[in-house]
Short mmCIF file of C-alpha atoms and ligand atoms in Angstrom, two decimals:
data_model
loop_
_atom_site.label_atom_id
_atom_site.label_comp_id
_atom_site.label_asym_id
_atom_site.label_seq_id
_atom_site.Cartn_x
_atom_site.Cartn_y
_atom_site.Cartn_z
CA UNK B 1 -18.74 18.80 -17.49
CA UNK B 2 -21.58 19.97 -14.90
CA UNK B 3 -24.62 21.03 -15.77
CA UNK B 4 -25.83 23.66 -17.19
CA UNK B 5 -26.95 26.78 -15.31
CA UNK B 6 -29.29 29.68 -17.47
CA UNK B 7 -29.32 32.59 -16.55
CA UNK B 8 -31.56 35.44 -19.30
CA UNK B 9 -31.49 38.98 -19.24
CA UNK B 10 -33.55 41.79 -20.83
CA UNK B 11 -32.75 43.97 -23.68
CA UNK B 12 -33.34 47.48 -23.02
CA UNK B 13 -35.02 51.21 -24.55
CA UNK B 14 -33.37 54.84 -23.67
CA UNK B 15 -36.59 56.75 -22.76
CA UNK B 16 -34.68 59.94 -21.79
CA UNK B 17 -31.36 61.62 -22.02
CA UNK B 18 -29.27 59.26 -24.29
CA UNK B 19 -25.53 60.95 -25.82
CA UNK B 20 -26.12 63.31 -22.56
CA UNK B 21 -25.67 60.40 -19.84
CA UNK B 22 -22.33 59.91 -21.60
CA UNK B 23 -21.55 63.24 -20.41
CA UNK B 24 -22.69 62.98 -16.11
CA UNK B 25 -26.00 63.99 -16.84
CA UNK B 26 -29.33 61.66 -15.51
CA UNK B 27 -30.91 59.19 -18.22
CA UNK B 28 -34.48 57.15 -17.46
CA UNK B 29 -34.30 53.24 -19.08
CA UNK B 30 -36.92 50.63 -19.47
CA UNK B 31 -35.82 46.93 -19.65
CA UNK B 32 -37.46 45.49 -22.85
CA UNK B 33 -39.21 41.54 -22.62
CA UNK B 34 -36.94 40.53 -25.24
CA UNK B 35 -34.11 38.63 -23.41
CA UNK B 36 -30.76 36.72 -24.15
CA UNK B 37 -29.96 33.29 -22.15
CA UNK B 38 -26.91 32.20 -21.40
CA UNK B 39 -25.97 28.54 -20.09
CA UNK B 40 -22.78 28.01 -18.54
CA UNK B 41 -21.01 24.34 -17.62
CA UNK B 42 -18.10 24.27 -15.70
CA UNK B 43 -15.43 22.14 -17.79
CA UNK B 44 -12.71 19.44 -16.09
CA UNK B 45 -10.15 21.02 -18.29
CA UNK B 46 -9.21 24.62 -18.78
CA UNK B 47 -10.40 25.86 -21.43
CA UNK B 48 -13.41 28.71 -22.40
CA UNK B 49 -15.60 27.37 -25.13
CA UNK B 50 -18.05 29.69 -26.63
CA UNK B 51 -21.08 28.39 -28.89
CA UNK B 52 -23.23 31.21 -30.13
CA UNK B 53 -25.50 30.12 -33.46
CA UNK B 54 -27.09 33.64 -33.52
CA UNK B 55 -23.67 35.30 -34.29
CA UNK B 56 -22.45 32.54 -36.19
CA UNK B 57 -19.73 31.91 -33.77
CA UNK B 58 -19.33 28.04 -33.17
CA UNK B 59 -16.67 25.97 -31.44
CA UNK B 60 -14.80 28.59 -30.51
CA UNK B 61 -12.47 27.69 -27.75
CA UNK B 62 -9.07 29.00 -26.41
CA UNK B 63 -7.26 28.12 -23.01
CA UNK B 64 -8.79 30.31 -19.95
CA UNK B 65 -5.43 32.20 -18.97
CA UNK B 66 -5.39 33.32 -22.92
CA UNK B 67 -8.92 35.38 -22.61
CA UNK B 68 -8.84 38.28 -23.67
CA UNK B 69 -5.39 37.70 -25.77
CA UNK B 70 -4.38 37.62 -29.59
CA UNK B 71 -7.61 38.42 -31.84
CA UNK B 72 -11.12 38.29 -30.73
CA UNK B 73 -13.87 37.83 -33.54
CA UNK B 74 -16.31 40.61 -33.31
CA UNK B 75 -19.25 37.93 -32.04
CA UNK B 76 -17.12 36.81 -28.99
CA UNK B 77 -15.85 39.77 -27.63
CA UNK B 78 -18.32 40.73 -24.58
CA UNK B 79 -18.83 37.30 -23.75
CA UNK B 80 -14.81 36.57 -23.70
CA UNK B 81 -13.99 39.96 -21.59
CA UNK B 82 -16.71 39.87 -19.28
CA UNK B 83 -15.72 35.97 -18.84
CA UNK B 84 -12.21 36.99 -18.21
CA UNK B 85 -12.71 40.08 -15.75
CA UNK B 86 -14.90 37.88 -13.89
CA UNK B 87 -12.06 35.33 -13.37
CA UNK B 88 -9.87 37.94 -12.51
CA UNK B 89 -12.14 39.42 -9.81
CA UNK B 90 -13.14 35.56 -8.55
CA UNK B 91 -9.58 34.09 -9.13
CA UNK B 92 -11.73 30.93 -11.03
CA UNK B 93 -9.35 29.62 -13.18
CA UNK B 94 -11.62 26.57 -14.24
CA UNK B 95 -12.63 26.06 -17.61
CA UNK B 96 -15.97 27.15 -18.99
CA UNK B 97 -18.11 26.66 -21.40
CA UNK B 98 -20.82 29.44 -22.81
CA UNK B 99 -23.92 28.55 -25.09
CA UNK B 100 -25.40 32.01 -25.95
CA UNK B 101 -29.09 32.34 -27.25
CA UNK B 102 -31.55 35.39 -28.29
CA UNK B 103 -34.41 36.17 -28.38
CA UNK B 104 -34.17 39.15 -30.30
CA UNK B 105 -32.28 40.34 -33.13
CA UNK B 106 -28.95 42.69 -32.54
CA UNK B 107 -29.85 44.47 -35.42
CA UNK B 108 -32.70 46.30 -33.04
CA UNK B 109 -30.39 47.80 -30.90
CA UNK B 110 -32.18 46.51 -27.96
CA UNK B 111 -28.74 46.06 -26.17
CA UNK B 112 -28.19 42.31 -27.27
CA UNK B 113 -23.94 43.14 -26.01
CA UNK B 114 -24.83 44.25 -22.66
CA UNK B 115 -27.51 41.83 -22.23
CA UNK B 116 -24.96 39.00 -22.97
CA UNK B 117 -22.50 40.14 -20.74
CA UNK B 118 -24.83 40.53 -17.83
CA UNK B 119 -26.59 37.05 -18.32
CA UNK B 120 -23.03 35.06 -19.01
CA UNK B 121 -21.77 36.96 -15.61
CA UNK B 122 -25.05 36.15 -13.57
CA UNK B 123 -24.85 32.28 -15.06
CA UNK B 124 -21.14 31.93 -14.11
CA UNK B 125 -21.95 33.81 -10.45
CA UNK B 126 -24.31 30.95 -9.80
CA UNK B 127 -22.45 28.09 -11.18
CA UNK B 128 -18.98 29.39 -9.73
CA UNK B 129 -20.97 29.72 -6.54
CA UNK B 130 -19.40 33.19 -6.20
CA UNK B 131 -21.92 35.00 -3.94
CA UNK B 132 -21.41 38.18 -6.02
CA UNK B 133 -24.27 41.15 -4.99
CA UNK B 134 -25.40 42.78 -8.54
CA UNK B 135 -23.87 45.67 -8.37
CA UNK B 136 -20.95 43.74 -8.22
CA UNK B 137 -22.02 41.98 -11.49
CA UNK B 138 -23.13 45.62 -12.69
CA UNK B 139 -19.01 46.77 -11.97
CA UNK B 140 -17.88 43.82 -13.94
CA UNK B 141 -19.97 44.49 -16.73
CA UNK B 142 -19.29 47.62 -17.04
CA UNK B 143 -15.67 47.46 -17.00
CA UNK B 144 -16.35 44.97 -19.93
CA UNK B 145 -18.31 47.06 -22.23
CA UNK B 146 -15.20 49.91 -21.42
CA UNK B 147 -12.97 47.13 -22.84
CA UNK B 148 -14.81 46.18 -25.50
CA UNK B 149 -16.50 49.52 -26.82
CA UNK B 150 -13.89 52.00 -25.23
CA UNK B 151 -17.24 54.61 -23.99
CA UNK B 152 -20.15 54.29 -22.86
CA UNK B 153 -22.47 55.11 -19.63
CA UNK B 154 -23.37 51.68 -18.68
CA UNK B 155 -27.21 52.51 -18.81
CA UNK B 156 -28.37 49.72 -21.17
CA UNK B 157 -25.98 47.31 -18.27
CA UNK B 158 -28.41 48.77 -15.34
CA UNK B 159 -31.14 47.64 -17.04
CA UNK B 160 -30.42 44.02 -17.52
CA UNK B 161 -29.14 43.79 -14.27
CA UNK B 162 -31.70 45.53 -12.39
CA UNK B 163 -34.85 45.73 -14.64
CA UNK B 164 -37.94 47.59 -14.80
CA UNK B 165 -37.79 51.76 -15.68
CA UNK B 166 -34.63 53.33 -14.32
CA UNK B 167 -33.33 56.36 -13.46
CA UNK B 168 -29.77 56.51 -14.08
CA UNK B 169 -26.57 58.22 -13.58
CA UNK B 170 -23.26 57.22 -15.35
CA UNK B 171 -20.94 54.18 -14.10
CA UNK B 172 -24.08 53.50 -12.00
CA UNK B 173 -23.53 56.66 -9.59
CA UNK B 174 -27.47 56.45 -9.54
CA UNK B 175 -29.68 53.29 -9.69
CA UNK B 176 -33.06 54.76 -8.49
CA UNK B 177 -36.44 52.65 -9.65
CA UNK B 178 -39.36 54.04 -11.34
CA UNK B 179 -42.96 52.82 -12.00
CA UNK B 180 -44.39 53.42 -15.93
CA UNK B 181 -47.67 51.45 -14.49
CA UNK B 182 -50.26 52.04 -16.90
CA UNK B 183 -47.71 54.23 -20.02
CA UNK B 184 -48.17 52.49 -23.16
CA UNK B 185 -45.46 52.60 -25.37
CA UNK B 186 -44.98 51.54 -29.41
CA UNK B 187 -41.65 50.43 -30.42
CA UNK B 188 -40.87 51.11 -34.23
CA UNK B 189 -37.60 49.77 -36.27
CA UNK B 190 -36.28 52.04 -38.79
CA UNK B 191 -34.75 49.03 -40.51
CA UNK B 192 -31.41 50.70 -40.23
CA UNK B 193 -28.70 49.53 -38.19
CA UNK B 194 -26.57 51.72 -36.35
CA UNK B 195 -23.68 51.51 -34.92
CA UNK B 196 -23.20 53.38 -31.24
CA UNK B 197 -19.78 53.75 -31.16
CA UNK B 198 -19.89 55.57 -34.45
CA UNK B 199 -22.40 58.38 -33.08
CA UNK B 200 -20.84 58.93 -29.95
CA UNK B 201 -18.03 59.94 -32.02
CA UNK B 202 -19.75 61.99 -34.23
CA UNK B 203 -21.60 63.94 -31.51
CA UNK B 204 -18.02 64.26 -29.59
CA UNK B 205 -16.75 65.79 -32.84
CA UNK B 206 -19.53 67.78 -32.43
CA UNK B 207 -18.84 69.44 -29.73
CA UNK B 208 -15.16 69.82 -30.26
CA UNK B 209 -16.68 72.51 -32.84
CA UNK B 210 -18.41 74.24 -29.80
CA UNK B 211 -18.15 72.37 -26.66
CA UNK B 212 -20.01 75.73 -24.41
CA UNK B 213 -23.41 74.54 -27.17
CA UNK B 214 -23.19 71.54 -26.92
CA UNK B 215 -22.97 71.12 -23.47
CA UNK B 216 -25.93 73.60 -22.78
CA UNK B 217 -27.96 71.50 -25.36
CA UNK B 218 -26.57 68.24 -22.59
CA UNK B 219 -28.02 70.34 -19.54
CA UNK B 220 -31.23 70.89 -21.16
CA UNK B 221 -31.20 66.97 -21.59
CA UNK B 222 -30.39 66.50 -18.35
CA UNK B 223 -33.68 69.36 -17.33
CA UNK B 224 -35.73 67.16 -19.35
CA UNK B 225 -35.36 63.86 -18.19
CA UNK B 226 -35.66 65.17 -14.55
CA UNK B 227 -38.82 66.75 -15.67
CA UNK B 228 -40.02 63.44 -17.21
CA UNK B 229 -38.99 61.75 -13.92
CA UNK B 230 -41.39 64.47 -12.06
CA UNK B 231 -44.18 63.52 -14.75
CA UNK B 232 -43.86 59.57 -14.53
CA UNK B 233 -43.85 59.57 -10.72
CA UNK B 234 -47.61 61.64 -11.52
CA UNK B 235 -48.43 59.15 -14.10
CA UNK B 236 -49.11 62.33 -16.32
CA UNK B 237 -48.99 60.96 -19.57
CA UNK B 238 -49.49 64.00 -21.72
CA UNK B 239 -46.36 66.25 -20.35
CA UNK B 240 -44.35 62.98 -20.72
CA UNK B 241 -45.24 62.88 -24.12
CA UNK B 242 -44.26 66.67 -24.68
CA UNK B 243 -41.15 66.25 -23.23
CA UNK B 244 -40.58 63.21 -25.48
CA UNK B 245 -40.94 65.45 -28.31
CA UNK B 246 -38.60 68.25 -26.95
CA UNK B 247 -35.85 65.65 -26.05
CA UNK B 248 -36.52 64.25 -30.09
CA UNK B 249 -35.55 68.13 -30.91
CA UNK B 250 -32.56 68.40 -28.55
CA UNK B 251 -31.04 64.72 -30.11
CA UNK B 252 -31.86 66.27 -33.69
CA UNK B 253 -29.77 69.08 -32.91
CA UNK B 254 -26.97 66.66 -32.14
CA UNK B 255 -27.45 65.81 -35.78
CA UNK B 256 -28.34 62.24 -34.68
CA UNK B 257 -31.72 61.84 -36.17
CA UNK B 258 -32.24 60.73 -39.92
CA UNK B 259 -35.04 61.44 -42.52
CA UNK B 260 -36.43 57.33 -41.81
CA UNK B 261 -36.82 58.46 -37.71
CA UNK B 262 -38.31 61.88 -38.26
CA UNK B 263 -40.82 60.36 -40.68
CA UNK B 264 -41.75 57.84 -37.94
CA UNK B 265 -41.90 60.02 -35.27
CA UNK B 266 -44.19 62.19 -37.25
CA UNK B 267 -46.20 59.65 -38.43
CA UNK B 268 -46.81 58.34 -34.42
CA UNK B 269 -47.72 61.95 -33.58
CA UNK B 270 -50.15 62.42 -36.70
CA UNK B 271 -51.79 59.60 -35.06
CA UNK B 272 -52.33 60.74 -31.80
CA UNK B 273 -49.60 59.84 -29.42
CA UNK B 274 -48.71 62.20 -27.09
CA UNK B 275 -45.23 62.32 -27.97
CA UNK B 276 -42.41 60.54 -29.91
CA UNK B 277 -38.66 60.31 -29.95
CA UNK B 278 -35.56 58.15 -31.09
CA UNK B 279 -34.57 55.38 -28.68
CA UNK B 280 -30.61 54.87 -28.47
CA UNK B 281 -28.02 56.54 -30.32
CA UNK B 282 -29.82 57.49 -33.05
CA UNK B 283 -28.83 56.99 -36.88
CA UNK B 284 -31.75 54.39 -37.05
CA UNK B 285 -32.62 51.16 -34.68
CA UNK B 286 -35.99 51.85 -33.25
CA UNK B 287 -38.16 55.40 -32.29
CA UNK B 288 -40.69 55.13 -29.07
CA UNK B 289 -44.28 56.48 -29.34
CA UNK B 290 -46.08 57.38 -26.26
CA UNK B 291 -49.47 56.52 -26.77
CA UNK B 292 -52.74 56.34 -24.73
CA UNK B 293 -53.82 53.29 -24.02
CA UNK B 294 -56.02 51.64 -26.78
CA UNK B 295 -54.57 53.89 -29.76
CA UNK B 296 -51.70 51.34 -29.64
CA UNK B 297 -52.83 50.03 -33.20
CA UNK B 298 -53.38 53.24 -35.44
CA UNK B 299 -49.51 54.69 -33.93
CA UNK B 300 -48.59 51.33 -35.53
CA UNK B 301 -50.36 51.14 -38.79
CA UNK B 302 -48.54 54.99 -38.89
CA UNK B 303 -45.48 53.71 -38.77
CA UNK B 304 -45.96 50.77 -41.43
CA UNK B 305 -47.43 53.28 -43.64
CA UNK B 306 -43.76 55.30 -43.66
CA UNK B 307 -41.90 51.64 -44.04
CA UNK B 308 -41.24 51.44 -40.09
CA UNK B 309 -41.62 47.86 -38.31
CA UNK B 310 -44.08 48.30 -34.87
CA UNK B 311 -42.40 45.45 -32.55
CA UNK B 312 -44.02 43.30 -30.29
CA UNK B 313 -41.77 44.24 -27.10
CA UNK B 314 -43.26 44.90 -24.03
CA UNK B 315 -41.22 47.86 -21.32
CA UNK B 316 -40.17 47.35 -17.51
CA UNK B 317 -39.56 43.57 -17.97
CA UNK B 318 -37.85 41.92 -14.94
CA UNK B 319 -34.19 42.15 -14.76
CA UNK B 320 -31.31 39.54 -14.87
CA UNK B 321 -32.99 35.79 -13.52
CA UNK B 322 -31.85 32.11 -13.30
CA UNK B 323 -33.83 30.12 -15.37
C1 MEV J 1 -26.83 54.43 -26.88
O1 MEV J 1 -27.92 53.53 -26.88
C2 MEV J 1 -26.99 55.51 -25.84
C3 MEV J 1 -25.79 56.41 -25.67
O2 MEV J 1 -26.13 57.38 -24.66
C4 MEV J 1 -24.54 55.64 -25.26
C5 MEV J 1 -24.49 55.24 -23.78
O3 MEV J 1 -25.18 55.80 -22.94
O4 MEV J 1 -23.70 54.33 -23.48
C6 MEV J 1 -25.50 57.17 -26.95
#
């Protein structure tokens, strides 16, 4: 077996236009400092081998022309699609094995999937020697999560690959960087785990009811986050903050906020950040507080006092690296 190569990559937080992006319209992501590592070994045999203690997935192994085949448990998925596309794409038809580890709990919804997939396809790029440019990687990882998850707009992808604050348009029409220098942001978890797939559902049922509202409620998304672009390019803290709240209203009208989030954001705003707003798909995982700098520790205490959980995460962390 050869040795190992690492490669990590970060988990990520929607600032703007999540459930929206799904539907063409512009999103802005931050990469998160929490990251997942993946070390790949290229095997003399031909088989994929996938150890991964945080999912309690060990020893699982199955020949390399079967990926992808029969039944895949839930914690090997990503990790055995995005390891099969990228031996279609290469034509590597070595065996491989995968040791996944986090940093961070999936339960977050930091993007733990999408960070796996990008690190595994970075770590096997390098130890393949494939020469593959990142958007390639990007392409591949994307088509993964579509064969995993069935939807999505590839957002929380861009940001392990690329990093940093992102402005982003769906299937990665639009990769533009931005620059939060000096934003301060609070994470909170609700302490309720939610499941994506399940909420882009129920906002698609949504607006099967009245797709002409819905959609106009998706434009105004789409006004927002350009307006939050306009306002983090001026490093004007207090309109991004308002529009934070408005974009809260527009998800709540999706009917994709809960009583836990509201209380949070609430509490954040009470006091004094200059805006709050679910991060994600809503249903629970984490709310973001934009706060000024110094009044990080009072939003927090706020959000303890309603049962929320401030995390230690840090935003615009580098993108996809070997270690
Ligand atoms: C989920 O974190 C964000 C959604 O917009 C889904 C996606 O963009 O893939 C709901």
């Amino acid at each position: 077996m050869s040795r190992g190569v690492t490669c990590s990559a970060p988990g990520k937080l929607m600032l703007f236009g999540e459930h929206a992006v799904v539907y063409g319209r512009p999103c802005i992501v931050t990469a998160v400092d929490q990251r997942m590592r993946a070390t790949i070994s290229l095997r003399a045999d031909d088989l994929f081998h996938l150890e991964a203690e945080d999912v309690q997935l060990t020893g699982y192994e199955k020949s390399i022309s079967e990926l992808g085949k029969g039944k895949i448990p839930r914690g090997a998925a990503f990790v055995e699609r995005a390891v099969q596309l990228f031996c279609e794409h290469t034509g590597w038809a070595g065996g491989v094995s995968v040791e996944m580890r986090s940093e961070f709990s999936a339960l977050f919804g930091f993007g733990s999937s999408s960070a796996s997939t990008v690190a595994v396809l970075s770590a096997l790029n390098v130890a393949t020697e494939s020469g593959l440019a990142t958007e390639m990687l990007f392409d591949i990882a994307y088509k993964t999560v579509l064969a995993v998850q069935g939807k999505g707009s590839g957002f929380d992808i861009a940001a392990a690959a690329w990093g940093g604050t992102l402005w982003f348009v769906a299937g990665g029409e639009e990769v533009e960087p931005l620059n939060l220098r000096g934003a301060s942001i609070v994470i909170g978890y609700s302490g309720i785990k939610a499941d994506t797939v399940t909420l882009m559902e129920q906002v698609r049922r949504l607006a099967q009811q009245d797709p002409a509202l819905v959609e106009s409620v998706y434009d105004s998304m789409g006004d927002v986050a350009r307006s939050a672009r306009r306002a983090i390019d001026e490093c004007d803290w207090k309109t991004l903050g308002s529009l934070m709240d408005i974009n809260q209203s527009l998800l709540a009208s999706l009917g994709v906020s809960t009583a836990k989030l509201d209380a949070m954001i609430g509490a954040a705003r009470a006091a004094g950040a200059y805006g709050a707003k679910l991060s994600g798909a809503g249903g629970g995982d984490c709310m973001i507080a934009l706060v000024p700098v110094g009044n990080e520790q009072p939003v927090q205490a706020a959000l303890a006092a309603v049962g929320g959980v401030a995390l230690a995460a840090s935003v615009q962390a580098p993108g996809v690296r070997l270690e």
